[in-house]
PDB file of C-alpha atoms in Angstrom:
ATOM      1  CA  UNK A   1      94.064  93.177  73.489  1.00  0.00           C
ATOM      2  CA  UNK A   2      92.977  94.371  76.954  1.00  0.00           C
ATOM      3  CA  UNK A   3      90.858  93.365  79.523  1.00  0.00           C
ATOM      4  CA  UNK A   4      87.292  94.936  78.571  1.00  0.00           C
ATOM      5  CA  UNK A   5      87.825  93.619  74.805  1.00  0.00           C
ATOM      6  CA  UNK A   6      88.300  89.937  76.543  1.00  0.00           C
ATOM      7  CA  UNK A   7      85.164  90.255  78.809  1.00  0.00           C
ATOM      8  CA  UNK A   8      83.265  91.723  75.396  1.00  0.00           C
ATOM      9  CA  UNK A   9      84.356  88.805  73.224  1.00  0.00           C
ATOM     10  CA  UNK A  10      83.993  85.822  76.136  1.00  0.00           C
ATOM     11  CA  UNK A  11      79.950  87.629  76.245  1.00  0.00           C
ATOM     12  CA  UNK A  12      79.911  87.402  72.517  1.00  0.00           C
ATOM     13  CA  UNK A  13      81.230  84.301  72.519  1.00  0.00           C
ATOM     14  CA  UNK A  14      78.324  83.281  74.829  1.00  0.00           C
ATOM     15  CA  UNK A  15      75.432  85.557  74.663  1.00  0.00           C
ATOM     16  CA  UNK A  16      75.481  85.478  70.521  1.00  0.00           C
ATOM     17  CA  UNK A  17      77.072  88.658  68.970  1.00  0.00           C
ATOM     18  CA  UNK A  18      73.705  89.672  67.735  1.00  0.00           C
ATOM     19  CA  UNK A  19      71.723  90.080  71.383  1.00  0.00           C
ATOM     20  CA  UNK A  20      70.872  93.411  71.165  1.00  0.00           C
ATOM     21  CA  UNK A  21      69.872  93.478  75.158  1.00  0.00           C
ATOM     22  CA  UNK A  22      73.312  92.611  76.145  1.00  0.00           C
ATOM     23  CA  UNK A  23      74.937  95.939  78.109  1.00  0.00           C
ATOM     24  CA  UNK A  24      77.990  97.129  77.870  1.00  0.00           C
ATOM     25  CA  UNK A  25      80.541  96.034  79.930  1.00  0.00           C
ATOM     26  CA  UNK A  26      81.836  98.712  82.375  1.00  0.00           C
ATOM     27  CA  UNK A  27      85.240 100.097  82.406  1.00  0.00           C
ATOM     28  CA  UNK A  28      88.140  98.758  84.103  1.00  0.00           C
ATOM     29  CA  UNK A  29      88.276 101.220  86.548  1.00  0.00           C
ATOM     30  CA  UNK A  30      85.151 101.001  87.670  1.00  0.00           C
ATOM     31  CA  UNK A  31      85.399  97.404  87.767  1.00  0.00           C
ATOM     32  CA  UNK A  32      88.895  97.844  90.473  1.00  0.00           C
ATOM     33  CA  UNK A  33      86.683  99.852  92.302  1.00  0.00           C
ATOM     34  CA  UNK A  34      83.966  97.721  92.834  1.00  0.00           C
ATOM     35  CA  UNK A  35      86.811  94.922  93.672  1.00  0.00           C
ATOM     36  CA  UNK A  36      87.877  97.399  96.124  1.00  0.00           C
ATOM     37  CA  UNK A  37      84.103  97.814  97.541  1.00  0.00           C
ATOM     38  CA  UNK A  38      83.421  94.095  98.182  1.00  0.00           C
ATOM     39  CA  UNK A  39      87.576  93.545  99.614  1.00  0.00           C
ATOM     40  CA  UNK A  40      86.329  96.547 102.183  1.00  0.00           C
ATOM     41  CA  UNK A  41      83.161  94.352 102.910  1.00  0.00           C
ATOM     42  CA  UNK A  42      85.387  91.332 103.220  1.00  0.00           C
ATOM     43  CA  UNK A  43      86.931  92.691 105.896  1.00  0.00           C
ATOM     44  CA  UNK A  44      83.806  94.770 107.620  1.00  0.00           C
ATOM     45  CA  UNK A  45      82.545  90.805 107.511  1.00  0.00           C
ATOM     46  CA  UNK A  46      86.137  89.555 108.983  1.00  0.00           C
ATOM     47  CA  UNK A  47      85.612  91.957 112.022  1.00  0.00           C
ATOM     48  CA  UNK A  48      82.052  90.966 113.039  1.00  0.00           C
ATOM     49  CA  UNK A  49      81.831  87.463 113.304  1.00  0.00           C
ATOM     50  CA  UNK A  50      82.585  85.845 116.220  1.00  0.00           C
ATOM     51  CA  UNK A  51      81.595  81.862 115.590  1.00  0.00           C
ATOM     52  CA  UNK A  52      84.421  79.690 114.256  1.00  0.00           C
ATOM     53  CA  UNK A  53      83.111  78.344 111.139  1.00  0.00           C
ATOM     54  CA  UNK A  54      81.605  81.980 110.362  1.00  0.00           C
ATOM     55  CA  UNK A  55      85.467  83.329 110.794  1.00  0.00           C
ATOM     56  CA  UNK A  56      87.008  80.715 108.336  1.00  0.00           C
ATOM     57  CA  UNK A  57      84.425  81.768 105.677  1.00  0.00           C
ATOM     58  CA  UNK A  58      84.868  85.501 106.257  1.00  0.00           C
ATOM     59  CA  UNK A  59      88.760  84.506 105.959  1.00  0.00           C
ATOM     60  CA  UNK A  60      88.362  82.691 102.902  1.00  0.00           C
ATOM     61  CA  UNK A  61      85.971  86.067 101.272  1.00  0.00           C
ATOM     62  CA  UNK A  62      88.466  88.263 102.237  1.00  0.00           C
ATOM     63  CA  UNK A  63      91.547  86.840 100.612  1.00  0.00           C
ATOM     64  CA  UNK A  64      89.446  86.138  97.520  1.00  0.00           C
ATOM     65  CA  UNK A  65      88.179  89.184  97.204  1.00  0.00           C
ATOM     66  CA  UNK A  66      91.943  90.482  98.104  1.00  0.00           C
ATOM     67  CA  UNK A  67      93.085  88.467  95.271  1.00  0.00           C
ATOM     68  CA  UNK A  68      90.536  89.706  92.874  1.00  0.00           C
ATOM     69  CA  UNK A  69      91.563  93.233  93.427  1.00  0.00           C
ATOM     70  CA  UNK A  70      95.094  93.040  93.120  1.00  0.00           C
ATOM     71  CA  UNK A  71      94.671  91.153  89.654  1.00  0.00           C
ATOM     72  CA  UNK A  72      92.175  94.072  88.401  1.00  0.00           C
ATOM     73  CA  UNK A  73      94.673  96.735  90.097  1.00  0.00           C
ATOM     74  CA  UNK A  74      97.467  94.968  87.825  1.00  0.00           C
ATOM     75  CA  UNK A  75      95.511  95.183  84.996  1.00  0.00           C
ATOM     76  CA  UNK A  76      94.487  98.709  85.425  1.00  0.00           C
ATOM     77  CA  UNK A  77      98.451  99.510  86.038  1.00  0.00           C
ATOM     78  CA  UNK A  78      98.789  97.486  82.298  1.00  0.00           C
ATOM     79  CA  UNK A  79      96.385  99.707  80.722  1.00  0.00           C
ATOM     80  CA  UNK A  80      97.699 102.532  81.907  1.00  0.00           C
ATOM     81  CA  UNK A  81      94.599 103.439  84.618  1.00  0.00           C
ATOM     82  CA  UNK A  82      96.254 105.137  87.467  1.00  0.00           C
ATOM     83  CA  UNK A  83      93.561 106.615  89.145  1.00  0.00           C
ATOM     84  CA  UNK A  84      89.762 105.762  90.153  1.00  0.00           C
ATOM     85  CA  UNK A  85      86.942 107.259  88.806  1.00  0.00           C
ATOM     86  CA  UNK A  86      86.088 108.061  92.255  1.00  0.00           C
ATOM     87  CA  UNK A  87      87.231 110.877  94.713  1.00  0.00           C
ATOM     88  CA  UNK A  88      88.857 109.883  98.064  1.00  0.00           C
ATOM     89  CA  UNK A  89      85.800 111.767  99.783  1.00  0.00           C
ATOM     90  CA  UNK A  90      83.465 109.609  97.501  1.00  0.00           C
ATOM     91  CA  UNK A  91      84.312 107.013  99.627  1.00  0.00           C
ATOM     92  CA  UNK A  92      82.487 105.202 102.701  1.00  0.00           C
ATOM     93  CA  UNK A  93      85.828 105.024 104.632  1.00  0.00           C
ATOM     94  CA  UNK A  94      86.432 108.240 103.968  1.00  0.00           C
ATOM     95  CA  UNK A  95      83.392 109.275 105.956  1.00  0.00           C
ATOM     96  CA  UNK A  96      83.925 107.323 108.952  1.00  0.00           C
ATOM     97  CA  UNK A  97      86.748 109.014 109.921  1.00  0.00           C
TER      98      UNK A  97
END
């Protein structure tokens, strides 16, 4: 069983099989690449905060979010995703440089 039939029983599970408004769950690799999204943010956050308490929070989103990814990027690897549904020049970082 893999990841997206999980998340689609654990909403069955919850929501009731029979709600008809529940959506579909997206697929993994969209899901690693939102991970990726909010670990970028993470550390966009990490490098603009300046007051102490603000950095220990920004510390603590950033190796969550860290830690989010590289479970969903090992779960990807499992089912066999190798690649993103995105292009490198898709992406903000891309366009910075």
């Amino acid at each position: 069983m893999n990841i997206i039939e999980t998340l689609q029983k654990i909403q069955d599970y919850i929501y009731g099989s029979e709600n008809l408004d529940a959506k579909p769950l997206p697929s993994l690799s969209i899901v690693v690449e939102e991970a990726r999204q909010e670990w970028l943010n993470a550390q966009h956050y990490y490098n603009s905060v300046s007051d102490q308490d603000l950095v220990d929070h920004a510390v603590y989103l950033m190796q969550a979010a860290e830690k989010k990814y590289i479970y969903l990027l090992k779960q990807a690897r499992q089912e066999g995703i190798v690649r993103s549904p995105y292009t490198v020049a898709d992406s903000d970082e891309y366009k910075k440089l």
